[in-house]
Amino acid sequence: MLGLERRQKIMEKLTAERKVYVSELAKLYKVTEDTIRRDLEKLEQANLLRRSYGGATLAGNTSEDLSYRKRSNQNNESKLIIANKAANLIETGDTVMVDSSTTCRALLQQLVGQKDITVITNSIQLMNDFSGSSFIMICTGGALRANSLALTGSLAVNALAGYYVDYALLSCKAIDMEKGIMESNESESDIKKLMMQHARKTILLVDQSKFDKAAFVRCAPFSAIDTLVTDGTPSPAWQKCLSENHVRLL
């Protein structure tokens, strides 16, 4: 296989999976890992991907803010895996603050049927989706961000400040070992920070496509969360990073 053809195949795989690994690509295309690293370097120079520890992720604008509808159609299998793992952490009678992420929506779907769970959220989508459920639903109010169907601003902040819950259930745009937990916009980042502060414990739900990426706003350090739930085994470097910050990994 010619180098150009191999790089095209790498981009096809990366577009579908959002992240690729050097060792896997070397085995797949029957070349050395050094050859794959050179391929990734050339693709990065073309601004098609971003190299990361042991592999690469799809290049993207740090301020990219995908709509709720688009996010609802991405990585659904990963979200289900994460939701199934995280559901075991929530018990009957718990109170939770939940952000407007589609991964958290998947988690609430797994919890439907449990009684006496109180959900405080800034998401009008979640209020609609679970209006007929057994959850006690509380909406923050606030200014609507139509793109994400999230409520933000002073009304949302003031509403959240009046509660203290068992868990904050959150997702994010990206995570980076040095930069921490990142978001695409300040208004929703502020809401998530407040949710973390007003919860006994914080559970972060992130699929593997968000590892080793950067976004526009630094939301919080890893020390601000208690548990990270993901859909695959992170690299040894990531496991060390999370352990040093006393984050439980599922």
mmCIF file of C-alpha atoms in Angstrom:
data_model
loop_
_atom_site.group_PDB
_atom_site.id
_atom_site.type_symbol
_atom_site.label_atom_id
_atom_site.label_comp_id
_atom_site.label_asym_id
_atom_site.label_seq_id
_atom_site.Cartn_x
_atom_site.Cartn_y
_atom_site.Cartn_z
ATOM 1 C CA MET A 1 0.000 0.000 0.000
ATOM 2 C CA LEU A 2 1.373 3.404 -0.967
ATOM 3 C CA GLY A 3 1.863 6.025 1.721
ATOM 4 C CA LEU A 4 -0.785 8.320 0.260
ATOM 5 C CA GLU A 5 -3.362 5.519 0.174
ATOM 6 C CA ARG A 6 -2.492 4.498 3.737
ATOM 7 C CA ARG A 7 -2.922 8.061 4.983
ATOM 8 C CA GLN A 8 -6.310 8.244 3.277
ATOM 9 C CA LYS A 9 -7.318 5.036 5.050
ATOM 10 C CA ILE A 10 -6.088 6.472 8.356
ATOM 11 C CA MET A 11 -8.256 9.565 7.884
ATOM 12 C CA GLU A 12 -11.293 7.432 7.052
ATOM 13 C CA LYS A 13 -10.778 5.433 10.232
ATOM 14 C CA LEU A 14 -10.172 8.574 12.273
ATOM 15 C CA THR A 15 -13.314 10.258 10.943
ATOM 16 C CA ALA A 16 -15.375 7.239 11.943
ATOM 17 C CA GLU A 17 -13.785 6.599 15.347
ATOM 18 C CA ARG A 18 -12.564 10.111 16.342
ATOM 19 C CA LYS A 19 -9.296 8.683 17.669
ATOM 20 C CA VAL A 20 -6.645 6.246 16.375
ATOM 21 C CA TYR A 21 -3.675 4.552 18.006
ATOM 22 C CA VAL A 22 -0.196 4.090 16.541
ATOM 23 C CA SER A 23 0.150 0.459 17.621
ATOM 24 C CA GLU A 24 -3.234 -0.528 16.163
ATOM 25 C CA LEU A 25 -2.565 1.249 12.854
ATOM 26 C CA ALA A 26 0.844 -0.397 12.521
ATOM 27 C CA LYS A 27 -0.712 -3.853 12.889
ATOM 28 C CA LEU A 28 -3.650 -2.997 10.626
ATOM 29 C CA TYR A 29 -1.504 -1.752 7.737
ATOM 30 C CA LYS A 30 1.457 -4.076 8.412
ATOM 31 C CA VAL A 31 4.061 -1.333 8.760
ATOM 32 C CA THR A 32 6.290 -0.155 11.593
ATOM 33 C CA GLU A 33 5.093 2.221 14.285
ATOM 34 C CA ASP A 34 7.683 4.754 13.089
ATOM 35 C CA THR A 35 6.052 4.706 9.649
ATOM 36 C CA ILE A 36 2.661 5.410 11.208
ATOM 37 C CA ARG A 37 4.123 8.240 13.284
ATOM 38 C CA ARG A 38 5.488 9.832 10.114
ATOM 39 C CA ASP A 39 2.067 9.444 8.480
ATOM 40 C CA LEU A 40 0.412 11.158 11.443
ATOM 41 C CA GLU A 41 3.002 13.929 11.372
ATOM 42 C CA LYS A 42 2.242 14.654 7.704
ATOM 43 C CA LEU A 43 -1.515 14.630 8.370
ATOM 44 C CA GLU A 44 -1.047 16.983 11.310
ATOM 45 C CA GLN A 45 0.965 19.359 9.136
ATOM 46 C CA ALA A 46 -2.041 19.420 6.809
ATOM 47 C CA ASN A 47 -4.193 20.349 9.843
ATOM 48 C CA LEU A 48 -6.273 17.181 9.464
ATOM 49 C CA LEU A 49 -5.566 15.739 12.905
ATOM 50 C CA ARG A 50 -3.876 16.413 16.218
ATOM 51 C CA ARG A 51 -1.252 13.993 17.456
ATOM 52 C CA SER A 52 -1.627 12.866 21.051
ATOM 53 C CA TYR A 53 -0.022 10.383 23.395
ATOM 54 C CA GLY A 54 0.104 7.064 21.505
ATOM 55 C CA GLY A 55 -2.082 8.173 18.605
ATOM 56 C CA ALA A 56 -4.085 11.041 17.164
ATOM 57 C CA THR A 57 -7.482 12.721 17.335
ATOM 58 C CA LEU A 58 -9.501 14.454 14.673
ATOM 59 C CA ALA A 59 -8.621 18.117 14.269
ATOM 60 C CA GLY A 60 -11.311 20.565 15.262
ATOM 61 C CA ASN A 61 -11.749 24.198 16.204
ATOM 62 C CA THR A 62 -11.463 24.678 19.967
ATOM 63 C CA SER A 63 -14.563 26.876 19.964
ATOM 64 C CA GLU A 64 -16.644 24.438 17.895
ATOM 65 C CA ASP A 65 -20.063 24.222 19.541
ATOM 66 C CA LEU A 66 -22.116 21.425 17.974
ATOM 67 C CA SER A 67 -25.878 21.618 18.259
ATOM 68 C CA TYR A 68 -27.788 19.291 20.577
ATOM 69 C CA ARG A 69 -29.314 17.549 17.561
ATOM 70 C CA LYS A 70 -25.914 16.804 16.018
ATOM 71 C CA ARG A 71 -24.500 15.622 19.331
ATOM 72 C CA SER A 72 -27.498 13.335 19.775
ATOM 73 C CA ASN A 73 -26.386 11.400 16.699
ATOM 74 C CA GLN A 74 -22.729 10.976 17.649
ATOM 75 C CA ASN A 75 -21.052 8.122 19.555
ATOM 76 C CA ASN A 76 -24.359 6.664 20.738
ATOM 77 C CA GLU A 77 -22.865 3.244 21.460
ATOM 78 C CA SER A 78 -20.195 4.854 23.640
ATOM 79 C CA LYS A 79 -22.818 6.889 25.495
ATOM 80 C CA LEU A 80 -24.811 3.742 26.234
ATOM 81 C CA ILE A 81 -21.732 1.963 27.607
ATOM 82 C CA ILE A 82 -20.957 4.949 29.836
ATOM 83 C CA ALA A 83 -24.579 5.292 30.969
ATOM 84 C CA ASN A 84 -24.778 1.619 31.950
ATOM 85 C CA LYS A 85 -21.634 1.939 34.083
ATOM 86 C CA ALA A 86 -22.623 5.213 35.726
ATOM 87 C CA ALA A 87 -26.197 4.118 36.511
ATOM 88 C CA ASN A 88 -24.872 1.832 39.250
ATOM 89 C CA LEU A 89 -23.588 4.886 41.139
ATOM 90 C CA ILE A 90 -27.036 6.474 41.594
ATOM 91 C CA GLU A 91 -29.432 5.088 44.200
ATOM 92 C CA THR A 92 -33.076 5.574 45.059
ATOM 93 C CA GLY A 93 -33.569 8.828 46.941
ATOM 94 C CA ASP A 94 -30.510 10.570 45.497
ATOM 95 C CA THR A 95 -30.594 14.189 44.400
ATOM 96 C CA VAL A 96 -28.629 15.120 41.279
ATOM 97 C CA MET A 97 -27.706 18.157 39.221
ATOM 98 C CA VAL A 98 -27.495 17.316 35.524
ATOM 99 C CA ASP A 99 -26.058 19.376 32.668
ATOM 100 C CA SER A 100 -27.413 19.614 29.122
ATOM 101 C CA SER A 101 -25.157 16.937 27.595
ATOM 102 C CA THR A 102 -26.480 14.056 25.515
ATOM 103 C CA THR A 103 -24.366 11.615 27.546
ATOM 104 C CA CYS A 104 -26.174 12.653 30.728
ATOM 105 C CA ARG A 105 -29.458 12.198 28.895
ATOM 106 C CA ALA A 106 -28.412 8.599 28.173
ATOM 107 C CA LEU A 107 -27.672 8.111 31.872
ATOM 108 C CA LEU A 108 -31.086 9.402 32.957
ATOM 109 C CA GLN A 109 -32.692 6.981 30.500
ATOM 110 C CA GLN A 110 -30.997 4.146 32.393
ATOM 111 C CA LEU A 111 -32.346 5.475 35.691
ATOM 112 C CA VAL A 112 -35.980 5.701 34.607
ATOM 113 C CA GLY A 113 -37.957 3.445 36.928
ATOM 114 C CA GLN A 114 -36.002 4.280 40.058
ATOM 115 C CA LYS A 115 -38.184 6.167 42.503
ATOM 116 C CA ASP A 116 -37.547 9.346 44.463
ATOM 117 C CA ILE A 117 -34.674 10.657 42.348
ATOM 118 C CA THR A 118 -34.656 14.445 42.199
ATOM 119 C CA VAL A 119 -33.157 15.949 39.034
ATOM 120 C CA ILE A 120 -32.140 19.608 38.915
ATOM 121 C CA THR A 121 -31.141 20.629 35.405
ATOM 122 C CA ASN A 122 -30.575 23.614 33.123
ATOM 123 C CA SER A 123 -31.636 21.581 30.067
ATOM 124 C CA ILE A 124 -35.052 22.204 28.552
ATOM 125 C CA GLN A 125 -34.563 19.030 26.500
ATOM 126 C CA LEU A 126 -34.256 16.913 29.640
ATOM 127 C CA MET A 127 -37.277 18.627 31.176
ATOM 128 C CA ASN A 128 -39.283 17.637 28.116
ATOM 129 C CA ASP A 129 -37.873 14.124 27.700
ATOM 130 C CA PHE A 130 -38.472 13.083 31.310
ATOM 131 C CA SER A 131 -41.649 15.031 32.073
ATOM 132 C CA GLY A 132 -43.598 11.779 32.305
ATOM 133 C CA SER A 133 -41.007 9.884 34.327
ATOM 134 C CA SER A 134 -40.926 9.118 38.037
ATOM 135 C CA PHE A 135 -38.181 11.723 38.550
ATOM 136 C CA ILE A 136 -38.859 14.873 40.537
ATOM 137 C CA MET A 137 -37.787 17.423 37.903
ATOM 138 C CA ILE A 138 -36.611 20.938 38.807
ATOM 139 C CA CYS A 139 -35.635 23.440 36.100
ATOM 140 C CA THR A 140 -33.225 26.288 36.793
ATOM 141 C CA GLY A 141 -34.738 28.858 34.446
ATOM 142 C CA GLY A 142 -32.426 31.277 32.684
ATOM 143 C CA ALA A 143 -31.469 32.547 29.243
ATOM 144 C CA LEU A 144 -31.790 29.912 26.512
ATOM 145 C CA ARG A 145 -28.796 28.893 24.393
ATOM 146 C CA ALA A 146 -30.746 27.574 21.416
ATOM 147 C CA ASN A 147 -27.802 25.593 20.068
ATOM 148 C CA SER A 148 -27.523 23.365 23.136
ATOM 149 C CA LEU A 149 -31.052 23.809 24.559
ATOM 150 C CA ALA A 150 -29.370 24.864 27.808
ATOM 151 C CA LEU A 151 -30.414 27.618 30.204
ATOM 152 C CA THR A 152 -27.618 29.879 31.473
ATOM 153 C CA GLY A 153 -27.060 33.302 32.988
ATOM 154 C CA SER A 154 -27.868 34.845 36.369
ATOM 155 C CA LEU A 155 -31.275 33.168 36.776
ATOM 156 C CA ALA A 156 -29.755 29.698 36.261
ATOM 157 C CA VAL A 157 -26.841 30.498 38.579
ATOM 158 C CA ASN A 158 -29.115 31.829 41.331
ATOM 159 C CA ALA A 159 -31.378 28.779 41.092
ATOM 160 C CA LEU A 160 -28.500 26.307 41.409
ATOM 161 C CA ALA A 161 -26.996 28.256 44.304
ATOM 162 C CA GLY A 162 -30.084 27.459 46.360
ATOM 163 C CA TYR A 163 -29.534 23.693 46.320
ATOM 164 C CA TYR A 164 -26.963 21.154 47.502
ATOM 165 C CA VAL A 165 -27.186 17.645 46.022
ATOM 166 C CA ASP A 166 -25.667 14.196 46.231
ATOM 167 C CA TYR A 167 -24.186 14.174 42.733
ATOM 168 C CA ALA A 168 -23.348 16.495 39.867
ATOM 169 C CA LEU A 169 -23.631 14.529 36.603
ATOM 170 C CA LEU A 170 -21.647 16.241 33.876
ATOM 171 C CA SER A 171 -19.957 15.810 30.533
ATOM 172 C CA CYS A 172 -17.633 18.212 28.706
ATOM 173 C CA LYS A 173 -16.153 19.133 25.336
ATOM 174 C CA ALA A 174 -12.610 17.847 25.951
ATOM 175 C CA ILE A 175 -10.109 16.675 28.558
ATOM 176 C CA ASP A 176 -6.353 17.170 28.565
ATOM 177 C CA MET A 177 -3.836 15.942 31.130
ATOM 178 C CA GLU A 178 -2.355 19.423 31.574
ATOM 179 C CA LYS A 179 -5.337 21.684 30.820
ATOM 180 C CA GLY A 180 -7.960 19.645 32.677
ATOM 181 C CA ILE A 181 -11.691 19.655 31.885
ATOM 182 C CA MET A 182 -12.645 21.974 29.020
ATOM 183 C CA GLU A 183 -15.783 23.439 27.447
ATOM 184 C CA SER A 184 -16.623 25.273 24.221
ATOM 185 C CA ASN A 185 -18.294 28.306 25.826
ATOM 186 C CA GLU A 186 -18.087 30.284 29.068
ATOM 187 C CA SER A 187 -21.779 30.397 29.979
ATOM 188 C CA GLU A 188 -22.220 26.621 30.188
ATOM 189 C CA SER A 189 -18.794 26.220 31.776
ATOM 190 C CA ASP A 190 -19.906 28.536 34.601
ATOM 191 C CA ILE A 191 -23.017 26.402 35.157
ATOM 192 C CA LYS A 192 -20.962 23.212 35.372
ATOM 193 C CA LYS A 193 -18.522 24.788 37.834
ATOM 194 C CA LEU A 194 -21.412 25.735 40.099
ATOM 195 C CA MET A 195 -22.911 22.246 39.851
ATOM 196 C CA MET A 196 -19.564 20.792 40.984
ATOM 197 C CA GLN A 197 -19.440 23.189 43.937
ATOM 198 C CA HIS A 198 -22.986 22.347 45.046
ATOM 199 C CA ALA A 199 -22.673 18.562 44.951
ATOM 200 C CA ARG A 200 -21.303 16.099 47.456
ATOM 201 C CA LYS A 201 -19.607 14.261 44.597
ATOM 202 C CA THR A 202 -19.080 14.946 40.878
ATOM 203 C CA ILE A 203 -19.264 12.272 38.186
ATOM 204 C CA LEU A 204 -17.777 13.173 34.789
ATOM 205 C CA LEU A 205 -19.004 11.174 31.775
ATOM 206 C CA VAL A 206 -16.632 11.283 28.782
ATOM 207 C CA ASP A 207 -16.132 8.979 25.818
ATOM 208 C CA GLN A 208 -12.691 8.217 24.408
ATOM 209 C CA SER A 209 -13.038 10.753 21.568
ATOM 210 C CA LYS A 210 -12.706 13.585 24.109
ATOM 211 C CA PHE A 211 -9.355 12.477 25.550
ATOM 212 C CA ASP A 212 -6.233 14.476 24.610
ATOM 213 C CA LYS A 213 -8.234 17.331 23.133
ATOM 214 C CA ALA A 214 -8.526 21.021 23.879
ATOM 215 C CA ALA A 215 -11.514 23.342 23.883
ATOM 216 C CA PHE A 216 -12.009 27.074 24.260
ATOM 217 C CA VAL A 217 -12.667 27.359 28.019
ATOM 218 C CA ARG A 218 -10.892 25.660 30.919
ATOM 219 C CA CYS A 219 -13.756 24.538 33.123
ATOM 220 C CA ALA A 220 -12.065 22.788 36.055
ATOM 221 C CA PRO A 221 -9.042 20.747 37.150
ATOM 222 C CA PHE A 222 -9.394 17.005 37.587
ATOM 223 C CA SER A 223 -9.197 17.463 41.347
ATOM 224 C CA ALA A 224 -12.712 18.948 41.148
ATOM 225 C CA ILE A 225 -14.264 15.591 40.212
ATOM 226 C CA ASP A 226 -14.588 12.326 42.120
ATOM 227 C CA THR A 227 -15.316 9.763 39.384
ATOM 228 C CA LEU A 228 -14.637 9.637 35.646
ATOM 229 C CA VAL A 229 -16.693 7.163 33.614
ATOM 230 C CA THR A 230 -15.600 6.307 30.070
ATOM 231 C CA ASP A 231 -16.129 3.670 27.390
ATOM 232 C CA GLY A 232 -12.639 2.196 27.141
ATOM 233 C CA THR A 233 -9.386 1.743 29.038
ATOM 234 C CA PRO A 234 -7.355 4.976 29.020
ATOM 235 C CA SER A 235 -3.593 4.901 28.461
ATOM 236 C CA PRO A 236 -1.260 4.248 31.423
ATOM 237 C CA ALA A 237 -0.371 7.963 31.392
ATOM 238 C CA TRP A 238 -4.039 8.882 31.783
ATOM 239 C CA GLN A 239 -4.539 6.323 34.536
ATOM 240 C CA LYS A 240 -1.577 7.831 36.398
ATOM 241 C CA CYS A 241 -2.928 11.364 35.914
ATOM 242 C CA LEU A 242 -6.340 10.439 37.295
ATOM 243 C CA SER A 243 -4.856 8.490 40.195
ATOM 244 C CA GLU A 244 -2.632 11.432 41.171
ATOM 245 C CA ASN A 245 -5.726 13.630 41.260
ATOM 246 C CA HIS A 246 -7.629 11.039 43.364
ATOM 247 C CA VAL A 247 -10.197 10.438 40.624
ATOM 248 C CA ARG A 248 -11.915 7.066 40.583
ATOM 249 C CA LEU A 249 -11.889 5.566 37.064
ATOM 250 C CA LEU A 250 -14.706 3.414 35.716
#
